[in-house]
Short mmCIF file of C-alpha atoms and ligand atoms in Angstrom, two decimals:
data_model
loop_
_atom_site.label_atom_id
_atom_site.label_comp_id
_atom_site.label_asym_id
_atom_site.label_seq_id
_atom_site.Cartn_x
_atom_site.Cartn_y
_atom_site.Cartn_z
CA MET A 1 5.76 66.44 -50.84
CA LYS A 2 5.06 68.03 -54.14
CA ILE A 3 7.78 69.79 -55.80
CA ALA A 4 7.43 71.03 -59.19
CA VAL A 5 11.56 72.16 -61.09
CA ILE A 6 10.84 74.37 -63.87
CA GLY A 7 14.29 73.94 -66.46
CA ALA A 8 15.70 70.78 -66.74
CA GLY A 9 19.39 72.44 -67.61
CA ILE A 10 21.78 70.76 -64.75
CA LEU A 11 20.87 72.23 -61.98
CA GLY A 12 16.76 71.39 -62.50
CA ALA A 13 18.80 68.04 -63.77
CA SER A 14 20.24 66.73 -59.92
CA THR A 15 17.21 69.23 -58.19
CA ALA A 16 14.87 66.90 -59.45
CA TYR A 17 17.14 63.36 -59.08
CA HIS A 18 18.27 64.20 -55.89
CA LEU A 19 14.28 64.92 -54.89
CA ALA A 20 13.13 61.60 -56.48
CA LEU A 21 16.31 59.94 -55.04
CA ALA A 22 14.38 61.26 -51.56
CA GLY A 23 10.93 59.34 -52.28
CA HIS A 24 9.19 62.90 -53.16
CA ASN A 25 5.76 63.49 -55.98
CA VAL A 26 8.09 65.31 -58.42
CA VAL A 27 7.47 66.48 -61.65
CA VAL A 28 9.71 69.23 -64.05
CA LEU A 29 8.89 71.28 -66.93
CA ASP A 30 11.59 72.26 -69.27
CA GLU A 31 11.25 74.30 -73.10
CA ALA A 32 14.79 74.21 -73.51
CA HIS A 33 15.24 76.93 -75.33
CA PRO A 34 17.70 77.62 -77.64
CA GLY A 35 20.99 78.60 -75.83
CA LYS A 36 19.72 76.52 -72.92
CA ALA A 37 23.57 76.87 -70.81
CA THR A 38 23.97 73.19 -70.38
CA LEU A 39 24.37 71.91 -73.83
CA ALA A 40 26.48 74.28 -75.01
CA GLY A 41 29.15 74.23 -71.98
CA ALA A 42 32.30 72.77 -71.65
CA GLY A 43 32.27 70.82 -69.27
CA ILE A 44 35.70 71.43 -66.78
CA VAL A 45 35.68 69.83 -63.62
CA CYS A 46 38.56 71.57 -61.90
CA PRO A 47 38.29 74.48 -59.61
CA TRP A 48 41.19 74.73 -57.77
CA ALA A 49 42.61 77.10 -59.91
CA THR A 50 40.75 79.64 -60.28
CA LYS A 51 41.38 83.70 -59.74
CA ALA A 52 38.58 84.57 -58.93
CA ALA A 53 39.13 85.45 -54.67
CA ASP A 54 35.11 85.68 -53.37
CA GLU A 55 35.38 82.83 -50.80
CA SER A 56 31.51 81.96 -50.71
CA TRP A 57 31.49 81.42 -54.20
CA TYR A 58 34.50 79.30 -53.63
CA ALA A 59 33.31 76.93 -51.46
CA LEU A 60 30.59 76.40 -53.38
CA TYR A 61 33.03 75.85 -56.21
CA ALA A 62 34.63 72.91 -54.40
CA ALA A 63 32.19 70.93 -52.34
CA GLY A 64 30.83 71.14 -56.40
CA ALA A 65 34.10 69.19 -57.82
CA ARG A 66 34.31 66.81 -53.98
CA TYR A 67 30.39 66.20 -55.37
CA TYR A 68 31.00 65.06 -57.85
CA ASP A 69 32.69 61.37 -56.96
CA GLU A 70 29.74 60.34 -55.24
CA LEU A 71 27.09 61.23 -57.85
CA ILE A 72 28.58 60.02 -60.80
CA ALA A 73 29.15 56.71 -58.35
CA GLY A 74 25.58 57.00 -57.22
CA LEU A 75 24.45 57.35 -61.11
CA ALA A 76 26.95 54.64 -62.45
CA SER A 77 24.33 52.16 -59.66
CA ARG A 78 21.46 53.24 -61.61
CA GLY A 79 23.02 51.89 -64.76
CA GLU A 80 23.57 55.73 -66.26
CA ASP A 81 27.47 55.24 -66.50
CA GLN A 82 27.60 57.29 -69.58
CA VAL A 83 28.06 60.55 -69.06
CA GLY A 84 31.39 61.52 -70.78
CA TYR A 85 33.05 62.21 -67.15
CA ARG A 86 37.02 61.45 -66.40
CA LYS A 87 39.55 62.94 -64.53
CA VAL A 88 41.78 63.44 -66.85
CA GLY A 89 43.68 65.73 -65.38
CA ALA A 90 44.34 69.65 -65.71
CA LEU A 91 47.23 71.39 -66.96
CA VAL A 92 47.77 74.67 -66.19
CA VAL A 93 49.39 76.64 -68.09
CA ALA A 94 50.16 80.70 -68.27
CA ASP A 95 52.16 83.04 -71.25
CA ASP A 96 53.05 85.56 -68.24
CA ALA A 97 55.59 84.23 -65.44
CA ARG A 98 54.07 86.38 -62.66
CA GLU A 99 50.78 84.46 -63.73
CA TYR A 100 52.23 81.26 -63.34
CA ASP A 101 53.48 81.84 -60.16
CA ALA A 102 50.33 83.06 -58.68
CA ALA A 103 48.77 79.37 -59.82
CA ALA A 104 51.14 77.79 -58.66
CA GLU A 105 50.67 79.42 -55.11
CA ARG A 106 46.43 78.77 -55.53
CA LEU A 107 47.26 75.37 -56.06
CA ALA A 108 49.55 75.05 -53.17
CA ARG A 109 47.05 76.83 -50.97
CA ARG A 110 44.17 74.90 -52.67
CA THR A 111 44.86 71.33 -53.09
CA ALA A 112 45.91 70.50 -49.89
CA GLU A 113 42.74 71.33 -48.98
CA ALA A 114 40.94 69.05 -51.14
CA PRO A 115 42.28 65.07 -51.41
CA GLU A 116 39.95 64.49 -54.13
CA SER A 117 42.34 67.29 -56.78
CA GLY A 118 45.48 64.76 -56.35
CA GLY A 119 47.59 67.93 -55.73
CA PHE A 120 49.56 69.15 -57.80
CA GLU A 121 53.42 69.34 -59.19
CA GLU A 122 55.54 71.02 -61.94
CA ILE A 123 55.93 69.04 -65.21
CA THR A 124 58.53 69.61 -68.06
CA PRO A 125 57.23 70.67 -71.62
CA ASP A 126 57.87 67.76 -72.78
CA ARG A 127 55.57 66.03 -70.48
CA ALA A 128 53.22 68.41 -71.17
CA ARG A 129 52.94 67.89 -74.48
CA GLU A 130 52.33 64.61 -73.63
CA LEU A 131 49.17 65.00 -71.67
CA PHE A 132 48.10 67.29 -74.38
CA PRO A 133 50.14 66.58 -77.42
CA PRO A 134 48.40 70.19 -79.57
CA LEU A 135 50.17 71.94 -76.96
CA ARG A 136 53.12 75.04 -78.36
CA ALA A 137 56.37 73.92 -77.48
CA GLY A 138 57.98 75.15 -74.04
CA MET A 139 55.71 75.58 -71.89
CA LYS A 140 56.10 73.74 -68.37
CA ALA A 141 52.95 73.20 -66.74
CA LEU A 142 51.15 72.13 -63.65
CA HIS A 143 50.02 69.37 -63.53
CA VAL A 144 46.60 68.31 -61.85
CA PRO A 145 45.49 64.97 -61.57
CA GLY A 146 42.54 65.33 -60.26
CA GLY A 147 40.75 67.85 -62.71
CA ALA A 148 38.50 66.59 -64.70
CA ARG A 149 36.27 67.00 -68.04
CA VAL A 150 32.24 65.93 -67.77
CA ASP A 151 29.75 65.70 -71.00
CA ALA A 152 27.08 68.26 -69.44
CA ARG A 153 24.80 67.39 -71.95
CA LEU A 154 24.72 63.49 -70.90
CA LEU A 155 25.13 64.23 -67.64
CA ALA A 156 22.43 66.00 -67.52
CA ALA A 157 20.38 63.76 -69.62
CA ALA A 158 21.03 60.98 -67.77
CA MET A 159 19.97 62.64 -64.06
CA LEU A 160 16.54 63.24 -65.56
CA ARG A 161 16.32 59.45 -66.60
CA ALA A 162 17.34 58.45 -63.53
CA ALA A 163 14.21 60.80 -62.14
CA VAL A 164 11.64 59.31 -64.10
CA ALA A 165 13.38 55.88 -63.47
CA LEU A 166 12.81 56.79 -59.50
CA GLY A 167 8.39 58.49 -60.27
CA ALA A 168 9.68 62.15 -61.92
CA ASP A 169 6.80 63.29 -64.44
CA PHE A 170 9.05 64.95 -66.93
CA ARG A 171 7.68 67.41 -69.17
CA SER A 172 8.44 69.33 -72.38
CA ASP A 173 6.72 72.29 -72.32
CA LEU A 174 6.86 76.21 -71.08
CA ALA A 175 5.73 77.00 -67.53
CA THR A 176 4.44 80.38 -65.76
CA LEU A 177 4.33 81.42 -62.72
CA HIS A 178 1.31 83.51 -60.94
CA LEU A 179 0.35 85.07 -56.85
CA ASP A 180 -3.04 84.17 -55.34
CA GLN A 181 -2.77 85.18 -51.95
CA GLY A 182 0.98 85.34 -51.12
CA ARG A 183 1.44 82.29 -52.96
CA VAL A 184 2.79 80.74 -56.21
CA VAL A 185 0.88 78.88 -58.49
CA LEU A 186 2.39 76.89 -61.78
CA ARG A 187 1.03 77.00 -64.50
CA ASP A 188 1.44 74.49 -68.25
CA GLY A 189 1.86 75.55 -71.45
CA ARG A 190 -2.34 75.23 -71.90
CA ASN A 191 -1.93 77.44 -69.01
CA LYS A 192 -3.61 74.72 -66.52
CA VAL A 193 -2.71 74.97 -62.98
CA ILE A 194 -0.44 72.04 -61.73
CA GLU A 195 -0.39 71.68 -58.03
CA ALA A 196 2.65 71.56 -56.29
CA ASP A 197 3.68 72.46 -52.77
CA GLN A 198 6.68 74.03 -53.34
CA VAL A 199 7.87 75.48 -57.09
CA VAL A 200 12.04 75.19 -57.36
CA VAL A 201 12.99 77.35 -60.13
CA ALA A 202 16.24 76.64 -61.82
CA ALA A 203 15.27 78.32 -65.31
CA GLY A 204 19.21 79.67 -66.17
CA ALA A 205 18.97 83.07 -67.81
CA TRP A 206 15.28 83.10 -68.94
CA ALA A 207 13.62 83.35 -65.18
CA SER A 208 13.34 87.12 -64.77
CA HIS A 209 11.36 85.92 -67.34
CA ILE A 210 8.99 83.21 -65.76
CA LEU A 211 9.28 85.16 -62.15
CA ALA A 212 8.41 89.51 -63.31
CA PRO A 213 4.36 88.40 -63.26
CA LEU A 214 5.41 87.70 -58.84
CA GLY A 215 6.51 90.67 -59.14
CA LEU A 216 10.57 90.65 -59.16
CA ASN A 217 13.23 91.76 -60.89
CA HIS A 218 14.82 89.12 -61.20
CA PRO A 219 19.08 89.52 -61.21
CA VAL A 220 20.05 87.23 -64.00
CA MET A 221 20.98 87.70 -68.04
CA PRO A 222 22.01 85.93 -70.54
CA GLN A 223 25.86 86.11 -70.79
CA ARG A 224 26.76 84.59 -74.55
CA GLY A 225 29.60 82.34 -75.20
CA GLN A 226 30.32 80.80 -78.37
CA ILE A 227 32.23 77.65 -78.05
CA VAL A 228 34.26 75.83 -80.74
CA HIS A 229 34.21 71.80 -81.83
CA LEU A 230 37.45 70.60 -83.63
CA ARG A 231 38.03 66.90 -84.84
CA LEU A 232 41.11 65.33 -85.08
CA PRO A 233 40.33 61.80 -87.58
CA GLY A 234 41.81 58.77 -86.21
CA THR A 235 43.21 60.89 -83.10
CA ASP A 236 42.47 59.26 -79.04
CA THR A 237 41.59 62.46 -77.45
CA SER A 238 39.81 60.48 -74.48
CA ARG A 239 42.27 60.66 -71.94
CA TRP A 240 44.18 64.11 -72.78
CA SER A 241 44.47 66.53 -70.28
CA VAL A 242 42.27 70.52 -69.78
CA LEU A 243 44.38 72.75 -70.51
CA LEU A 244 43.85 75.70 -68.48
CA PRO A 245 45.66 78.63 -69.20
CA MET A 246 45.60 81.67 -66.89
CA ALA A 247 43.16 83.98 -69.66
CA SER A 248 39.65 83.69 -70.41
CA HIS A 249 39.87 80.62 -72.94
CA TYR A 250 40.85 76.82 -72.74
CA LEU A 251 40.70 73.48 -73.83
CA LEU A 252 39.90 70.25 -73.61
CA ALA A 253 39.40 66.70 -75.26
CA PHE A 254 36.43 64.13 -75.21
CA ASP A 255 36.56 61.16 -76.08
CA ASP A 256 35.59 61.34 -79.87
CA SER A 257 39.25 62.26 -81.46
CA ARG A 258 37.20 65.44 -80.00
CA VAL A 259 38.64 69.17 -78.57
CA VAL A 260 36.72 72.03 -77.82
CA VAL A 261 37.83 75.52 -77.31
CA GLY A 262 35.83 78.08 -74.88
CA ALA A 263 35.08 80.24 -75.36
CA THR A 264 33.78 83.48 -75.50
CA ARG A 265 32.08 85.91 -72.58
CA GLU A 266 29.83 88.07 -74.18
CA ASP A 267 27.45 90.39 -71.34
CA GLY A 268 25.09 92.79 -73.30
CA SER A 269 24.25 89.46 -75.84
CA GLY A 270 20.45 88.96 -74.74
CA PHE A 271 19.79 86.35 -76.81
CA ASP A 272 20.97 86.53 -79.58
CA TYR A 273 21.96 82.81 -80.79
CA ARG A 274 24.29 83.07 -83.13
CA VAL A 275 27.53 82.32 -84.29
CA THR A 276 29.41 85.56 -84.74
CA ALA A 277 32.64 86.24 -87.31
CA ALA A 278 34.09 87.93 -84.29
CA GLY A 279 32.80 84.85 -82.03
CA GLN A 280 34.80 83.08 -83.72
CA HIS A 281 37.65 84.40 -84.49
CA GLU A 282 39.03 85.09 -81.13
CA VAL A 283 38.42 81.35 -79.98
CA LEU A 284 39.93 80.51 -82.92
CA SER A 285 43.09 82.82 -82.43
CA ALA A 286 42.72 81.84 -78.65
CA GLY A 287 42.98 77.85 -79.12
CA LEU A 288 46.08 78.13 -81.53
CA HIS A 289 48.19 80.39 -80.03
CA TYR A 290 47.93 77.91 -77.04
CA ALA A 291 48.09 74.96 -78.82
CA PRO A 292 49.16 75.39 -82.73
CA GLY A 293 48.66 71.44 -82.86
CA LEU A 294 45.53 71.95 -83.70
CA ALA A 295 45.83 74.42 -86.72
CA ASN A 296 45.01 71.37 -88.82
CA ALA A 297 41.74 70.36 -87.20
CA THR A 298 38.07 69.63 -88.65
CA LEU A 299 35.82 72.41 -87.18
CA ILE A 300 33.05 70.47 -86.46
CA GLU A 301 30.48 73.38 -85.16
CA THR A 302 30.69 76.63 -82.66
CA ARG A 303 28.23 75.96 -79.59
CA VAL A 304 26.55 78.84 -78.30
CA GLY A 305 24.76 79.52 -75.32
CA PHE A 306 23.67 81.78 -73.07
CA ARG A 307 25.29 81.84 -69.24
CA PRO A 308 23.46 82.72 -66.18
CA ALA A 309 24.87 85.34 -65.16
CA GLY A 310 24.32 87.40 -61.57
CA PRO A 311 25.19 90.59 -60.44
CA SER A 312 27.78 88.65 -58.41
CA ILE A 313 29.77 85.93 -59.18
CA LYS A 314 28.30 83.86 -56.37
CA PRO A 315 25.55 81.98 -57.51
CA ILE A 316 21.70 82.62 -56.34
CA LEU A 317 20.23 80.08 -53.55
CA GLY A 318 17.54 79.68 -51.85
CA ARG A 319 13.14 80.51 -50.45
CA VAL A 320 12.56 83.81 -52.25
CA GLU A 321 11.06 85.52 -48.25
CA GLY A 322 7.19 86.78 -48.74
CA ILE A 323 5.92 83.90 -51.81
CA ASP A 324 5.08 80.76 -49.87
CA GLY A 325 6.44 78.30 -51.65
CA LEU A 326 8.36 79.51 -54.06
CA ILE A 327 12.23 78.83 -54.44
CA ILE A 328 15.05 80.14 -56.80
CA GLY A 329 18.60 78.46 -58.40
CA ASN A 330 20.59 80.51 -61.03
CA GLY A 331 23.35 82.01 -61.71
CA LEU A 332 26.19 79.67 -61.83
CA GLY A 333 27.37 81.65 -64.56
CA ALA A 334 30.76 80.27 -66.01
CA SER A 335 31.05 77.46 -63.74
CA GLY A 336 27.57 75.87 -63.54
CA LEU A 337 28.51 72.35 -65.05
CA THR A 338 30.80 72.74 -61.44
CA ILE A 339 28.90 73.92 -58.94
CA GLY A 340 25.30 72.77 -60.47
CA PRO A 341 24.66 69.13 -59.67
CA PHE A 342 25.76 69.94 -55.81
CA ALA A 343 23.95 72.85 -55.73
CA GLY A 344 20.83 71.32 -56.45
CA ARG A 345 21.58 68.86 -54.07
CA LEU A 346 20.58 71.52 -51.93
CA LEU A 347 17.96 73.20 -53.14
CA ALA A 348 16.38 69.15 -53.07
CA LYS A 349 16.60 69.46 -49.62
CA LEU A 350 15.50 72.89 -49.09
CA ALA A 351 12.52 72.15 -50.91
CA ALA A 352 11.81 69.30 -49.00
CA GLY A 353 12.21 70.99 -45.78
CA GLU A 354 15.27 69.49 -44.59
CA THR A 355 18.67 71.35 -43.52
CA PRO A 356 21.31 71.92 -46.63
CA GLU A 357 24.82 70.80 -45.35
CA ILE A 358 25.93 74.03 -46.86
CA ASP A 359 24.29 77.66 -45.04
CA LEU A 360 22.40 78.76 -47.90
CA SER A 361 22.98 83.05 -46.22
CA PRO A 362 25.24 83.74 -48.50
CA TYR A 363 23.08 83.49 -51.57
CA ARG A 364 19.15 83.66 -50.70
CA PRO A 365 17.52 85.42 -52.76
CA SER A 366 17.04 89.10 -52.66
CA HIS A 367 14.37 91.42 -55.26
CA PRO A 368 13.73 94.29 -55.61
CA LYS A 369 9.83 94.42 -57.13
CA THR A 370 9.17 96.30 -59.93
P1 LIG B 1 19.87 76.04 -68.03
O1 LIG B 1 20.96 74.76 -68.94
O2 LIG B 1 20.35 76.87 -69.21
O3 LIG B 1 18.93 75.46 -68.13
C1 LIG B 1 17.67 76.14 -67.69
C2 LIG B 1 16.69 75.72 -68.73
O4 LIG B 1 15.39 75.95 -68.26
C3 LIG B 1 16.55 75.58 -70.77
O5 LIG B 1 16.34 74.52 -70.69
C4 LIG B 1 15.36 76.58 -70.34
O6 LIG B 1 14.65 76.06 -71.46
C5 LIG B 1 14.82 76.19 -69.27
N1 LIG B 1 13.37 77.65 -69.18
C6 LIG B 1 13.25 78.73 -68.35
N2 LIG B 1 11.99 78.91 -68.90
C7 LIG B 1 11.47 78.34 -68.46
C8 LIG B 1 9.52 78.00 -68.36
N3 LIG B 1 9.30 79.14 -67.51
N4 LIG B 1 9.62 76.93 -68.45
C9 LIG B 1 10.64 75.81 -69.12
N5 LIG B 1 11.54 75.79 -68.78
C10 LIG B 1 12.25 76.61 -69.38
N6 LIG B 1 30.18 75.65 -66.90
C11 LIG B 1 31.79 74.56 -65.37
O7 LIG B 1 31.68 74.43 -64.15
N7 LIG B 1 32.50 74.30 -66.58
C12 LIG B 1 32.93 74.35 -68.03
O8 LIG B 1 33.63 74.55 -68.02
C13 LIG B 1 31.52 75.57 -68.14
N8 LIG B 1 32.06 76.24 -69.58
C14 LIG B 1 30.78 76.51 -70.18
C15 LIG B 1 31.33 76.88 -71.48
C16 LIG B 1 30.12 78.16 -71.98
C17 LIG B 1 30.54 78.63 -73.62
C18 LIG B 1 28.80 78.28 -71.68
C19 LIG B 1 27.90 78.72 -72.18
C20 LIG B 1 28.65 77.98 -70.15
C21 LIG B 1 29.79 76.81 -69.52
N9 LIG B 1 29.69 77.11 -68.09
C22 LIG B 1 30.97 76.04 -67.66
C23 LIG B 1 28.73 76.86 -67.53
C24 LIG B 1 26.92 75.87 -67.50
O9 LIG B 1 27.44 75.60 -68.64
C25 LIG B 1 26.21 76.56 -66.79
O10 LIG B 1 26.15 78.34 -65.39
C26 LIG B 1 25.03 76.55 -66.35
O11 LIG B 1 24.67 74.92 -67.60
C27 LIG B 1 23.98 76.83 -66.39
O12 LIG B 1 22.51 75.91 -65.67
P2 LIG B 1 21.26 76.03 -65.47
O13 LIG B 1 20.34 74.99 -65.20
O14 LIG B 1 21.20 77.08 -64.27
O15 LIG B 1 20.50 77.10 -66.88
#
């Protein structure tokens, strides 16, 4: 079967990888628009403390984290072992005692059902600062050993390379879609038809542009995230835990003395690909509030990404009723690096005519006609 995938962010790259693994003929088109979310994403994989309560969303969020071990092992067996993934552990902290207690209650309930989380325990402020040295003094923490971080740039590139090594055709190009007698037709940037039995649209925040000519009013909008990267020259940050304050900001570290502080959540931003004074101020203020030990770090860059934000927290994954051969994967919002690799596997199964291991009916695309 020939399957086309539009978009090679975390979701499209994973879809293509799983399709190629299963022996399908795959073509991937990606335009790499400025603000591609996967290139800006922080990379936290730690679903168990989330405050969001939607059950079908949480089922995918938790399954996404569980799938990482298998994914990483599979990629490593193909020589792709540089993806920046490490279970460095996560520290859940809170300014407010009630928030902290509520997080402990959620962790107790959810980690009990998720052996890959490694459970959790309360640790002292001194121990917390051993695991994340810039942390404010006096903050006790809930330590989740299975919390992880990943470099999504490396991971998406690794999945795409593995797909290409298995025979997938990758093109840096802008795809368009049209309808012909109820069936989707794909064209490349020169308007040449690309034959495909199935088309998977994993086009992130830009998906409404490509779906509009099909008469679909796709409800995913860009939500801008500005995220700051700092460097602590000469400091080994490679094993620092992820810091998850029960608020909208967070900190994490990577191998190259890099500490990342995220992020703004700017609804209504459109595709305004800029670092703003207010965005920079918001993120740095929150970062230094929790981690004053970063005050002297070097500010090396601020990345900007457009999260694909749907009408609810739930992703959109499935076939479009009434249009032959069209599948959509989108709306991964703020949790796409956790959900994306697993969701890509589900989309690959759907495109190949198999039954995905999770019932996708809660995520079915629904589109009012334009
Ligand atoms: P994208 O990565 O945006 O990829 C879509 C691709 O489709 C783009 O390359 C685009 O150019 C291409 N495309 C669109 N239209 C066309 C077309 N017509 N033809 C060809 N190509 C096209 N998630 C977590 O789980 N943990 C985190 O810590 C985390 N932190 C984040 C921090 C920030 C600041 C941001 C912005 C996001 C974060 N996320 C996180 C969320 C995550 O990054 C996104 O949900 C995820 O990357 C979305 O992936 P995607 O593949 O759907 O879209």
